[in-house]
mmCIF file of C-alpha atoms in Angstrom:
data_model
loop_
_atom_site.group_PDB
_atom_site.id
_atom_site.type_symbol
_atom_site.label_atom_id
_atom_site.label_comp_id
_atom_site.label_asym_id
_atom_site.label_seq_id
_atom_site.Cartn_x
_atom_site.Cartn_y
_atom_site.Cartn_z
ATOM 1 C CA MET Z 1 16.354 -6.081 -6.193
ATOM 2 C CA GLN Z 2 15.194 -9.675 -6.337
ATOM 3 C CA ILE Z 3 12.671 -10.868 -3.740
ATOM 4 C CA THR Z 4 13.215 -14.155 -1.907
ATOM 5 C CA PRO Z 5 9.846 -15.440 -0.616
ATOM 6 C CA PHE Z 6 9.732 -16.824 2.923
ATOM 7 C CA HIS Z 7 6.349 -18.503 3.199
ATOM 8 C CA ILE Z 8 4.729 -19.081 6.605
ATOM 9 C CA SER Z 9 1.426 -20.842 7.149
ATOM 10 C CA ILE Z 10 -0.505 -22.453 9.976
ATOM 11 C CA GLY Z 11 -2.735 -25.468 9.497
ATOM 12 C CA ALA Z 12 -4.481 -28.103 11.601
ATOM 13 C CA ASP Z 13 -3.332 -31.707 11.929
ATOM 14 C CA GLU Z 14 -5.506 -34.835 12.166
ATOM 15 C CA GLN Z 15 -5.509 -34.706 15.962
ATOM 16 C CA GLY Z 16 -6.854 -31.163 16.076
ATOM 17 C CA GLY Z 17 -3.504 -29.587 16.870
ATOM 18 C CA PHE Z 18 -1.718 -26.894 14.912
ATOM 19 C CA VAL Z 19 1.272 -27.137 12.606
ATOM 20 C CA LEU Z 20 3.501 -24.239 11.577
ATOM 21 C CA TYR Z 21 4.999 -24.496 8.105
ATOM 22 C CA ALA Z 22 7.855 -22.411 6.730
ATOM 23 C CA PHE Z 23 9.422 -22.928 3.344
ATOM 24 C CA THR Z 24 11.658 -21.268 0.800
ATOM 25 C CA ALA Z 25 13.058 -22.483 -2.503
ATOM 26 C CA SER Z 26 15.817 -24.334 -0.640
ATOM 27 C CA GLN Z 27 14.432 -25.289 2.778
ATOM 28 C CA ASN Z 28 11.202 -26.552 4.369
ATOM 29 C CA ILE Z 29 10.190 -26.876 8.018
ATOM 30 C CA ALA Z 30 7.016 -28.218 9.652
ATOM 31 C CA ILE Z 31 6.704 -27.780 13.431
ATOM 32 C CA PRO Z 32 3.829 -28.768 15.759
ATOM 33 C CA ILE Z 33 2.959 -25.696 17.821
ATOM 34 C CA ASP Z 34 0.856 -24.835 20.824
ATOM 35 C CA ILE Z 35 -1.271 -21.717 20.530
ATOM 36 C CA PRO Z 36 -2.590 -20.221 23.766
ATOM 37 C CA GLU Z 37 -6.308 -20.745 24.106
ATOM 38 C CA TYR Z 38 -6.965 -17.067 24.795
ATOM 39 C CA LEU Z 39 -5.453 -16.164 21.385
ATOM 40 C CA ILE Z 40 -7.669 -18.721 19.667
ATOM 41 C CA GLN Z 41 -10.763 -17.433 21.452
ATOM 42 C CA SER Z 42 -9.804 -13.864 20.588
ATOM 43 C CA GLY Z 43 -9.757 -14.868 16.926
ATOM 44 C CA VAL Z 44 -13.114 -16.609 17.277
ATOM 45 C CA ARG Z 45 -14.657 -13.468 18.778
ATOM 46 C CA LEU Z 46 -13.194 -11.288 16.028
ATOM 47 C CA LEU Z 47 -15.179 -13.274 13.459
ATOM 48 C CA GLN Z 48 -18.470 -12.479 15.174
ATOM 49 C CA PRO Z 49 -20.682 -9.647 13.871
ATOM 50 C CA THR Z 50 -19.534 -6.162 14.959
ATOM 51 C CA HIS Z 51 -17.141 -7.576 17.583
ATOM 52 C CA THR Z 52 -14.164 -5.462 18.585
ATOM 53 C CA GLU Z 53 -11.212 -6.506 20.744
ATOM 54 C CA LEU Z 54 -9.561 -3.884 22.914
ATOM 55 C CA LEU Z 55 -5.883 -3.671 22.035
ATOM 56 C CA GLY Z 56 -4.538 -3.553 25.574
ATOM 57 C CA ASP Z 57 -0.767 -3.995 25.839
ATOM 58 C CA ALA Z 58 0.452 -4.028 22.217
ATOM 59 C CA THR Z 59 4.013 -4.912 23.272
ATOM 60 C CA GLU Z 60 2.860 -8.003 25.109
ATOM 61 C CA LEU Z 61 0.548 -8.962 22.225
ATOM 62 C CA GLY Z 62 3.509 -8.707 19.857
ATOM 63 C CA ARG Z 63 5.551 -11.054 22.043
ATOM 64 C CA GLU Z 64 2.711 -13.578 22.234
ATOM 65 C CA LEU Z 65 2.151 -13.599 18.478
ATOM 66 C CA GLY Z 66 5.887 -13.725 17.829
ATOM 67 C CA ALA Z 67 6.325 -16.725 20.123
ATOM 68 C CA VAL Z 68 3.778 -18.599 17.998
ATOM 69 C CA ILE Z 69 4.867 -17.683 14.477
ATOM 70 C CA PHE Z 70 8.623 -17.197 15.033
ATOM 71 C CA PRO Z 71 9.829 -20.013 17.322
ATOM 72 C CA GLU Z 72 13.580 -20.528 17.493
ATOM 73 C CA ALA Z 73 13.854 -22.864 14.486
ATOM 74 C CA ILE Z 74 11.856 -20.497 12.268
ATOM 75 C CA ARG Z 75 13.781 -17.477 13.556
ATOM 76 C CA ASP Z 76 17.134 -19.082 12.729
ATOM 77 C CA MET Z 77 15.905 -20.103 9.278
ATOM 78 C CA LEU Z 78 14.551 -16.607 8.693
ATOM 79 C CA ILE Z 79 17.793 -14.840 9.592
ATOM 80 C CA SER Z 80 19.849 -17.298 7.530
ATOM 81 C CA GLN Z 81 17.668 -16.798 4.462
ATOM 82 C CA ALA Z 82 17.768 -13.025 4.880
ATOM 83 C CA ARG Z 83 21.588 -13.075 4.932
ATOM 84 C CA THR Z 84 21.679 -15.262 1.833
ATOM 85 C CA ALA Z 85 19.290 -12.947 0.018
ATOM 86 C CA GLN Z 86 21.355 -9.930 1.008
ATOM 87 C CA ASN Z 87 24.578 -11.572 -0.213
ATOM 88 C CA ASN Z 88 22.838 -12.085 -3.568
ATOM 89 C CA ASN Z 89 21.783 -8.414 -3.694
ATOM 90 C CA GLY Z 90 18.210 -9.372 -2.890
ATOM 91 C CA ARG Z 91 15.864 -9.175 0.071
ATOM 92 C CA LEU Z 92 13.399 -11.342 1.959
ATOM 93 C CA GLN Z 93 9.611 -11.109 1.877
ATOM 94 C CA ILE Z 94 7.690 -12.894 4.647
ATOM 95 C CA GLN Z 95 4.483 -14.221 3.092
ATOM 96 C CA ILE Z 96 1.791 -15.191 5.608
ATOM 97 C CA GLN Z 97 -1.057 -17.456 4.535
ATOM 98 C CA ILE Z 98 -3.115 -18.985 7.355
ATOM 99 C CA ALA Z 99 -5.774 -21.566 6.600
ATOM 100 C CA VAL Z 100 -7.482 -21.486 10.029
ATOM 101 C CA PRO Z 101 -10.035 -18.599 9.952
ATOM 102 C CA GLU Z 102 -9.908 -17.707 13.651
ATOM 103 C CA LEU Z 103 -6.099 -17.561 13.487
ATOM 104 C CA ALA Z 104 -6.073 -15.583 10.228
ATOM 105 C CA ALA Z 105 -8.192 -12.945 11.995
ATOM 106 C CA LEU Z 106 -5.363 -12.160 14.435
ATOM 107 C CA PRO Z 107 -3.023 -9.195 13.714
ATOM 108 C CA TRP Z 108 0.174 -11.159 13.022
ATOM 109 C CA GLU Z 109 1.898 -8.017 11.700
ATOM 110 C CA TRP Z 110 2.469 -7.084 15.358
ATOM 111 C CA ALA Z 111 4.632 -10.158 15.959
ATOM 112 C CA VAL Z 112 8.064 -9.455 17.417
ATOM 113 C CA ILE Z 113 11.079 -11.738 17.753
ATOM 114 C CA ASP Z 114 12.792 -12.088 21.124
ATOM 115 C CA GLY Z 115 16.509 -12.793 21.223
ATOM 116 C CA THR Z 116 19.594 -10.816 22.163
ATOM 117 C CA ARG Z 117 17.398 -7.908 21.173
ATOM 118 C CA GLN Z 118 13.706 -7.595 20.388
ATOM 119 C CA TRP Z 119 12.747 -6.655 16.842
ATOM 120 C CA ALA Z 120 9.668 -6.620 14.629
ATOM 121 C CA PRO Z 121 10.001 -7.922 11.047
ATOM 122 C CA ALA Z 122 7.014 -5.847 9.854
ATOM 123 C CA ILE Z 123 8.901 -2.551 10.334
ATOM 124 C CA ASN Z 124 12.197 -3.832 8.925
ATOM 125 C CA ASP Z 125 13.050 -3.391 5.213
ATOM 126 C CA ASP Z 126 14.949 -6.709 5.210
ATOM 127 C CA TYR Z 127 11.851 -8.660 6.330
ATOM 128 C CA ALA Z 128 8.836 -7.137 4.576
ATOM 129 C CA VAL Z 129 5.601 -8.777 5.771
ATOM 130 C CA VAL Z 130 2.649 -9.448 3.453
ATOM 131 C CA ARG Z 131 -0.400 -11.667 3.373
ATOM 132 C CA LEU Z 132 -1.127 -13.713 0.264
ATOM 133 C CA SER Z 133 -4.377 -13.619 -1.660
ATOM 134 C CA SER Z 134 -6.037 -16.697 -3.085
ATOM 135 C CA ILE Z 135 -6.004 -15.164 -6.591
ATOM 136 C CA ASN Z 136 -3.378 -17.052 -8.579
ATOM 137 C CA GLU Z 137 -2.195 -14.791 -11.396
ATOM 138 C CA PRO Z 138 -1.127 -11.170 -10.942
ATOM 139 C CA ALA Z 139 -2.311 -8.577 -13.435
ATOM 140 C CA PRO Z 140 0.321 -6.565 -15.311
ATOM 141 C CA PRO Z 141 1.350 -3.212 -13.799
ATOM 142 C CA ILE Z 142 -0.870 -0.236 -14.603
ATOM 143 C CA LEU Z 143 0.644 2.626 -16.597
ATOM 144 C CA VAL Z 144 0.300 5.922 -14.722
ATOM 145 C CA ASP Z 145 0.454 8.826 -17.159
ATOM 146 C CA GLY Z 146 0.684 11.898 -14.956
ATOM 147 C CA PRO Z 147 0.117 11.975 -11.185
ATOM 148 C CA LEU Z 148 -0.881 8.963 -9.121
ATOM 149 C CA ARG Z 149 -4.560 9.666 -8.478
ATOM 150 C CA VAL Z 150 -5.883 8.718 -5.045
ATOM 151 C CA LEU Z 151 -9.605 8.804 -4.201
ATOM 152 C CA MET Z 152 -10.342 8.911 -0.471
ATOM 153 C CA LEU Z 153 -13.968 8.090 0.348
ATOM 154 C CA VAL Z 154 -15.214 9.207 3.778
ATOM 155 C CA PRO Z 155 -18.566 9.367 5.603
ATOM 156 C CA PRO Z 156 -20.645 12.578 5.475
ATOM 157 C CA ASP Z 157 -19.179 15.584 7.322
ATOM 158 C CA GLN Z 158 -15.782 13.931 7.861
ATOM 159 C CA THR Z 159 -13.711 15.648 5.151
ATOM 160 C CA PRO Z 160 -11.972 18.012 7.639
ATOM 161 C CA GLN Z 161 -10.630 15.058 9.635
ATOM 162 C CA PHE Z 162 -8.699 13.763 6.635
ATOM 163 C CA SER Z 163 -7.802 16.934 4.740
ATOM 164 C CA MET Z 164 -4.431 17.036 6.506
ATOM 165 C CA ILE Z 165 -3.202 14.576 3.882
ATOM 166 C CA HIS Z 166 -3.089 17.495 1.439
ATOM 167 C CA THR Z 167 -0.718 19.341 3.763
ATOM 168 C CA MET Z 168 1.494 16.302 4.320
ATOM 169 C CA LEU Z 169 1.788 15.730 0.550
ATOM 170 C CA GLN Z 170 1.865 19.415 -0.381
ATOM 171 C CA SER Z 171 5.166 19.379 -2.264
ATOM 172 C CA GLU Z 172 4.306 16.171 -4.144
ATOM 173 C CA ILE Z 173 0.895 17.565 -5.102
ATOM 174 C CA SER Z 174 2.473 20.846 -6.266
ATOM 175 C CA ALA Z 175 4.923 18.875 -8.391
ATOM 176 C CA ARG Z 176 1.966 16.990 -9.917
ATOM 177 C CA ARG Z 177 3.337 13.637 -8.785
ATOM 178 C CA ILE Z 178 0.208 12.750 -6.814
ATOM 179 C CA SER Z 179 -3.383 13.927 -6.629
ATOM 180 C CA VAL Z 180 -5.660 13.225 -3.654
ATOM 181 C CA SER Z 181 -9.431 13.762 -3.848
ATOM 182 C CA ILE Z 182 -11.582 13.439 -0.717
ATOM 183 C CA ILE Z 183 -15.250 12.671 -1.409
ATOM 184 C CA GLU Z 184 -18.038 12.295 1.148
ATOM 185 C CA VAL Z 185 -20.161 9.220 0.439
ATOM 186 C CA HIS Z 186 -23.857 8.720 1.075
ATOM 187 C CA THR Z 187 -24.642 5.861 -1.325
ATOM 188 C CA LEU Z 188 -23.001 3.514 -3.814
ATOM 189 C CA ALA Z 189 -24.068 5.946 -6.548
ATOM 190 C CA ASP Z 190 -21.744 8.588 -5.052
ATOM 191 C CA ILE Z 191 -18.795 6.234 -5.459
ATOM 192 C CA GLU Z 192 -19.787 5.377 -9.015
ATOM 193 C CA GLN Z 193 -20.120 9.048 -9.910
ATOM 194 C CA ALA Z 194 -16.685 9.873 -8.450
ATOM 195 C CA LEU Z 195 -15.004 7.008 -10.295
ATOM 196 C CA SER Z 196 -16.694 7.988 -13.562
ATOM 197 C CA GLN Z 197 -15.475 11.593 -13.472
ATOM 198 C CA LYS Z 198 -11.718 10.923 -13.283
ATOM 199 C CA ILE Z 199 -9.207 8.121 -13.606
ATOM 200 C CA TYR Z 200 -8.120 6.872 -10.182
ATOM 201 C CA HIS Z 201 -5.353 4.422 -9.382
ATOM 202 C CA VAL Z 202 -5.847 4.067 -5.610
ATOM 203 C CA VAL Z 203 -9.216 4.007 -3.826
ATOM 204 C CA HIS Z 204 -9.109 4.476 -0.053
ATOM 205 C CA PHE Z 205 -12.272 3.676 1.925
ATOM 206 C CA VAL Z 206 -12.725 5.116 5.411
ATOM 207 C CA GLY Z 207 -15.938 3.650 6.803
ATOM 208 C CA ASP Z 208 -17.446 1.361 9.419
ATOM 209 C CA VAL Z 209 -16.984 -2.226 8.190
ATOM 210 C CA PHE Z 210 -19.138 -4.851 9.855
ATOM 211 C CA LEU Z 211 -20.824 -8.222 9.477
ATOM 212 C CA ASN Z 212 -24.581 -7.892 9.887
ATOM 213 C CA ALA Z 213 -27.033 -10.381 11.389
ATOM 214 C CA ASP Z 214 -27.501 -11.996 7.963
ATOM 215 C CA HIS Z 215 -23.735 -12.519 7.759
ATOM 216 C CA LEU Z 216 -23.359 -9.990 4.950
ATOM 217 C CA ILE Z 217 -20.219 -7.912 5.176
ATOM 218 C CA ARG Z 218 -20.837 -4.230 4.546
ATOM 219 C CA ILE Z 219 -19.308 -0.800 4.882
ATOM 220 C CA ALA Z 220 -21.329 2.092 6.279
ATOM 221 C CA PHE Z 221 -21.013 5.662 5.026
ATOM 222 C CA GLY Z 222 -24.274 7.596 4.790
ATOM 223 C CA SER Z 223 -25.843 4.214 4.043
ATOM 224 C CA GLU Z 224 -24.707 0.590 4.058
ATOM 225 C CA ILE Z 225 -22.935 -0.791 0.971
ATOM 226 C CA ASP Z 226 -22.488 -4.514 0.373
ATOM 227 C CA VAL Z 227 -18.963 -5.705 -0.402
ATOM 228 C CA PHE Z 228 -20.003 -7.670 -3.491
ATOM 229 C CA GLU Z 229 -21.880 -4.721 -4.987
ATOM 230 C CA LEU Z 230 -18.787 -2.639 -4.428
ATOM 231 C CA ASN Z 231 -16.570 -5.303 -5.986
ATOM 232 C CA ASP Z 232 -18.778 -5.357 -9.109
ATOM 233 C CA LEU Z 233 -18.412 -1.584 -9.381
ATOM 234 C CA LEU Z 234 -14.631 -1.475 -8.914
ATOM 235 C CA THR Z 235 -13.999 -4.115 -11.591
ATOM 236 C CA GLN Z 236 -15.457 -1.700 -14.166
ATOM 237 C CA PHE Z 237 -12.468 0.622 -13.693
ATOM 238 C CA PRO Z 238 -9.280 -1.183 -14.787
ATOM 239 C CA ASP Z 239 -6.962 1.687 -13.783
ATOM 240 C CA ILE Z 240 -7.561 0.921 -10.087
ATOM 241 C CA GLY Z 241 -4.612 -1.153 -8.889
ATOM 242 C CA LEU Z 242 -4.766 -0.693 -5.127
ATOM 243 C CA ILE Z 243 -7.539 -0.390 -2.571
ATOM 244 C CA CYS Z 244 -7.189 0.646 1.062
ATOM 245 C CA VAL Z 245 -9.765 0.010 3.817
ATOM 246 C CA THR Z 246 -9.548 1.736 7.211
ATOM 247 C CA MET Z 247 -11.897 2.498 10.081
ATOM 248 C CA ALA Z 248 -11.655 5.728 12.038
ATOM 249 C CA ALA Z 249 -12.772 6.702 15.526
ATOM 250 C CA SER Z 250 -11.456 8.726 18.417
ATOM 251 C CA GLY Z 251 -10.030 6.998 21.454
ATOM 252 C CA GLU Z 252 -7.658 4.071 21.853
ATOM 253 C CA PRO Z 253 -6.928 1.729 18.921
ATOM 254 C CA GLN Z 254 -8.963 -1.462 18.725
ATOM 255 C CA ILE Z 255 -8.649 -4.734 16.807
ATOM 256 C CA ARG Z 256 -11.307 -5.764 14.336
ATOM 257 C CA ALA Z 257 -11.121 -8.505 11.693
ATOM 258 C CA MET Z 258 -13.860 -7.324 9.346
ATOM 259 C CA PRO Z 259 -11.817 -4.630 7.522
ATOM 260 C CA GLN Z 260 -9.212 -7.156 6.384
ATOM 261 C CA ILE Z 261 -11.904 -9.577 5.197
ATOM 262 C CA PHE Z 262 -13.709 -6.742 3.406
ATOM 263 C CA ALA Z 263 -10.468 -5.651 1.697
ATOM 264 C CA ALA Z 264 -9.650 -9.213 0.624
ATOM 265 C CA LEU Z 265 -13.072 -9.544 -1.017
ATOM 266 C CA LEU Z 266 -12.462 -6.387 -3.051
ATOM 267 C CA MET Z 267 -9.401 -7.866 -4.736
ATOM 268 C CA SER Z 268 -9.877 -9.116 -8.275
ATOM 269 C CA LYS Z 269 -8.092 -9.999 -11.486
ATOM 270 C CA THR Z 270 -7.260 -6.312 -11.955
ATOM 271 C CA ILE Z 271 -6.816 -5.232 -8.322
ATOM 272 C CA ASN Z 272 -3.699 -7.045 -7.119
ATOM 273 C CA ALA Z 273 -3.276 -5.484 -3.686
ATOM 274 C CA ALA Z 274 -5.213 -4.308 -0.664
ATOM 275 C CA ILE Z 275 -3.966 -2.313 2.310
ATOM 276 C CA THR Z 276 -6.080 -2.369 5.423
ATOM 277 C CA PHE Z 277 -5.985 -1.637 9.132
ATOM 278 C CA SER Z 278 -7.052 -4.701 11.097
ATOM 279 C CA GLY Z 279 -8.842 -2.470 13.553
ATOM 280 C CA ILE Z 280 -9.936 1.061 14.402
ATOM 281 C CA SER Z 281 -7.558 4.039 14.542
ATOM 282 C CA ARG Z 282 -7.724 7.792 14.900
ATOM 283 C CA PRO Z 283 -8.048 9.842 11.684
ATOM 284 C CA ASP Z 284 -4.629 11.465 12.172
ATOM 285 C CA THR Z 285 -3.020 8.014 12.389
ATOM 286 C CA ILE Z 286 -4.686 6.906 9.165
ATOM 287 C CA VAL Z 287 -3.595 10.100 7.385
ATOM 288 C CA ARG Z 288 0.009 9.795 8.590
ATOM 289 C CA PHE Z 289 0.231 6.212 7.388
ATOM 290 C CA ALA Z 290 -1.489 6.926 4.064
ATOM 291 C CA ALA Z 291 0.630 9.991 3.247
ATOM 292 C CA THR Z 292 3.866 8.108 3.991
ATOM 293 C CA CYS Z 293 2.826 5.022 2.052
ATOM 294 C CA TYR Z 294 1.507 6.867 -1.013
ATOM 295 C CA ASN Z 295 4.580 9.087 -1.105
ATOM 296 C CA ALA Z 296 6.770 5.975 -1.186
ATOM 297 C CA ILE Z 297 4.688 4.520 -4.027
ATOM 298 C CA ILE Z 298 5.251 7.565 -6.245
ATOM 299 C CA GLU Z 299 8.976 7.256 -5.488
ATOM 300 C CA ASP Z 300 8.642 3.814 -7.129
ATOM 301 C CA VAL Z 301 9.377 2.023 -3.864
ATOM 302 C CA PRO Z 302 8.057 -1.581 -3.993
ATOM 303 C CA LEU Z 303 4.627 -1.796 -2.397
ATOM 304 C CA ASP Z 304 5.643 -4.053 0.499
ATOM 305 C CA LEU Z 305 8.420 -1.621 1.455
ATOM 306 C CA ALA Z 306 6.051 1.346 1.022
ATOM 307 C CA VAL Z 307 3.759 -0.247 3.615
ATOM 308 C CA THR Z 308 6.786 -0.923 5.823
ATOM 309 C CA ARG Z 309 7.607 2.809 5.673
ATOM 310 C CA GLY Z 310 4.025 3.587 6.590
ATOM 311 C CA ARG Z 311 4.212 1.329 9.637
ATOM 312 C CA ARG Z 312 7.477 2.944 10.749
ATOM 313 C CA ALA Z 313 5.833 6.362 10.476
ATOM 314 C CA LEU Z 314 3.491 5.180 13.247
ATOM 315 C CA THR Z 315 6.290 4.253 15.651
ATOM 316 C CA SER Z 316 7.431 7.790 16.411
ATOM 317 C CA GLY Z 317 5.687 8.155 19.767
ATOM 318 C CA ARG Z 318 5.970 5.898 22.790
ATOM 319 C CA ARG Z 319 2.211 5.619 23.105
ATOM 320 C CA ASP Z 320 1.579 5.215 19.388
ATOM 321 C CA VAL Z 321 1.149 1.479 18.974
ATOM 322 C CA ASN Z 322 -0.946 1.558 15.805
ATOM 323 C CA TRP Z 323 1.822 0.336 13.492
ATOM 324 C CA GLY Z 324 0.813 -3.322 13.897
ATOM 325 C CA LEU Z 325 -2.666 -2.628 12.515
ATOM 326 C CA ALA Z 326 -1.405 -1.973 8.984
ATOM 327 C CA GLN Z 327 -1.737 -5.030 6.759
ATOM 328 C CA LEU Z 328 -0.889 -5.630 3.100
ATOM 329 C CA ARG Z 329 -2.484 -8.394 1.065
ATOM 330 C CA ILE Z 330 -1.137 -9.153 -2.410
ATOM 331 C CA VAL Z 331 -1.607 -11.590 -5.246
ATOM 332 C CA PRO Z 332 1.416 -13.950 -5.293
ATOM 333 C CA GLY Z 333 4.033 -12.717 -7.744
ATOM 334 C CA THR Z 334 3.007 -9.072 -7.492
ATOM 335 C CA GLU Z 335 6.098 -6.884 -7.444
ATOM 336 C CA ARG Z 336 4.921 -3.628 -9.021
ATOM 337 C CA LEU Z 337 1.410 -2.214 -9.193
ATOM 338 C CA PHE Z 338 2.190 0.840 -11.284
ATOM 339 C CA VAL Z 339 4.598 1.896 -13.987
ATOM 340 C CA PHE Z 340 5.131 5.629 -13.927
ATOM 341 C CA ASP Z 341 5.470 7.375 -17.267
ATOM 342 C CA ILE Z 342 8.082 10.119 -17.481
ATOM 343 C CA PRO Z 343 6.162 13.250 -16.425
ATOM 344 C CA ASN Z 344 5.567 15.860 -19.072
ATOM 345 C CA ASP Z 345 7.883 18.866 -18.702
ATOM 346 C CA PRO Z 346 5.777 21.989 -19.359
ATOM 347 C CA TRP Z 347 8.924 23.968 -20.287
ATOM 348 C CA SER Z 348 10.392 21.389 -22.654
ATOM 349 C CA TRP Z 349 8.973 23.057 -25.791
ATOM 350 C CA VAL Z 350 10.599 26.381 -24.826
ATOM 351 C CA ARG Z 351 13.950 24.658 -24.361
ATOM 352 C CA ALA Z 352 13.517 22.873 -27.685
ATOM 353 C CA THR Z 353 12.762 26.155 -29.452
ATOM 354 C CA LEU Z 354 15.758 27.856 -27.859
ATOM 355 C CA ALA Z 355 17.937 24.923 -28.899
ATOM 356 C CA VAL Z 356 16.809 25.343 -32.523
ATOM 357 C CA VAL Z 357 17.543 29.078 -32.316
ATOM 358 C CA GLY Z 358 21.005 28.307 -30.934
ATOM 359 C CA ILE Z 359 21.767 25.807 -33.710
ATOM 360 C CA ALA Z 360 20.621 28.270 -36.370
ATOM 361 C CA ALA Z 361 22.754 31.030 -34.849
ATOM 362 C CA ALA Z 362 25.761 28.721 -34.860
ATOM 363 C CA ILE Z 363 25.219 27.875 -38.538
ATOM 364 C CA ILE Z 364 24.917 31.550 -39.475
ATOM 365 C CA GLY Z 365 28.035 32.386 -37.477
ATOM 366 C CA ALA Z 366 30.030 29.617 -39.150
ATOM 367 C CA ILE Z 367 28.995 30.763 -42.625
ATOM 368 C CA LEU Z 368 29.830 34.424 -41.898
ATOM 369 C CA LEU Z 369 33.156 33.509 -40.335
ATOM 370 C CA GLY Z 370 34.077 31.276 -43.270
ATOM 371 C CA ARG Z 371 33.334 33.947 -45.832
ATOM 372 C CA LEU Z 372 35.171 36.585 -43.799
ATOM 373 C CA LEU Z 373 38.299 34.444 -43.629
ATOM 374 C CA SER Z 374 38.142 33.585 -47.359
ATOM 375 C CA GLY Z 375 37.614 37.194 -48.389
ATOM 376 C CA GLN Z 376 34.176 36.493 -49.949
ATOM 377 C CA SER Z 377 31.418 39.043 -49.768
ATOM 378 C CA ILE Z 378 29.203 38.560 -46.768
ATOM 379 C CA LEU Z 379 25.636 37.766 -47.787
ATOM 380 C CA MET Z 380 23.007 36.347 -45.456
ATOM 381 C CA PRO Z 381 21.901 32.875 -46.554
ATOM 382 C CA ASN Z 382 18.245 31.937 -46.905
ATOM 383 C CA LEU Z 383 17.450 30.122 -43.658
ATOM 384 C CA PRO Z 384 14.111 28.795 -42.441
ATOM 385 C CA THR Z 385 12.015 31.180 -40.391
ATOM 386 C CA ILE Z 386 12.087 30.514 -36.630
ATOM 387 C CA THR Z 387 9.002 31.531 -34.684
ATOM 388 C CA GLN Z 388 9.703 32.637 -31.121
ATOM 389 C CA PRO Z 389 7.214 31.724 -28.387
ATOM 390 C CA THR Z 390 4.765 34.522 -27.666
ATOM 391 C CA SER Z 391 3.246 33.217 -24.429
ATOM 392 C CA THR Z 392 4.378 31.447 -21.266
ATOM 393 C CA PRO Z 393 3.383 27.745 -21.071
ATOM 394 C CA LYS Z 394 1.031 26.665 -18.303
ATOM 395 C CA PRO Z 395 2.658 24.549 -15.580
#
């Protein structure tokens, strides 16, 4: 299904105001907009070291963000383009790229559109929402020979909080379609050792991401790890196509900008996509999202729709408002991260052997029947020896 990009950006004009831009291949709009001062100041605070914004009323926040980024003219253009894409057997992809740092820090994925009914593009398959990376050229998809291998890196003594992902993906793991390893991290050397032992395609970090007093962005496990040191390490492993960065804590969800900045800095010429939570969530929320998203990926669902499924998995309860935290950042032009090889069938060699036996039996039968009908003496022909399997193959 062909993707029709719907690009949205916010910039500043010469008078210090803000301009909202929306463009597709066939239509462009530029609209001066007013952004409430409290939203701007919230974004400014989110860029400060270790600052966290309490979520508060997520429904109201969604309305406020939606009023800014989806005014009536943009909404009408969006719906029109979505219908056109659908008529052409395609779909829309909303691509957000905001040049004003304090505005980029805000969780725009929560934005909802008010009209005859209220709806959120970020949980709708017809309006997948992504953020664009500054990297220009996407890398080719990575061939996955065997299961999709996911490495989940967690702080010391936190494995039990995330082990539920094995239960949620039990059937997929049993079918060898996905493999999830959970490793407790103390230092950067632990990550390097884990990556060196196996091939991994997805690396999921669960740690405290923060900006320190020296304005260095780091993630804390047993110790602090600098984002650029981590980036240098990840680029040594070209099979990694996706990274995920989340922060876990008990209590109510909170908004924090540092995880999305950290994730963006981990992208490279080989890592085309980053999934992050723009805030802090409970471990069970992170696991539910991750299991849903990774399961969609191994079903060969496009990545933006896999993230959309993950968000929808977080909308099941009235009080569960975490869905707007999930954010996907991609390199422009990225459609597929992985190409899945046809899985090896452990029983295929038995079926092949039985097929050969069946063909040989048919040949012998035809020869015997022909000689019987012609009145010739029945003599067994010299046929190649067929060796039957003597052991059961390992699954």
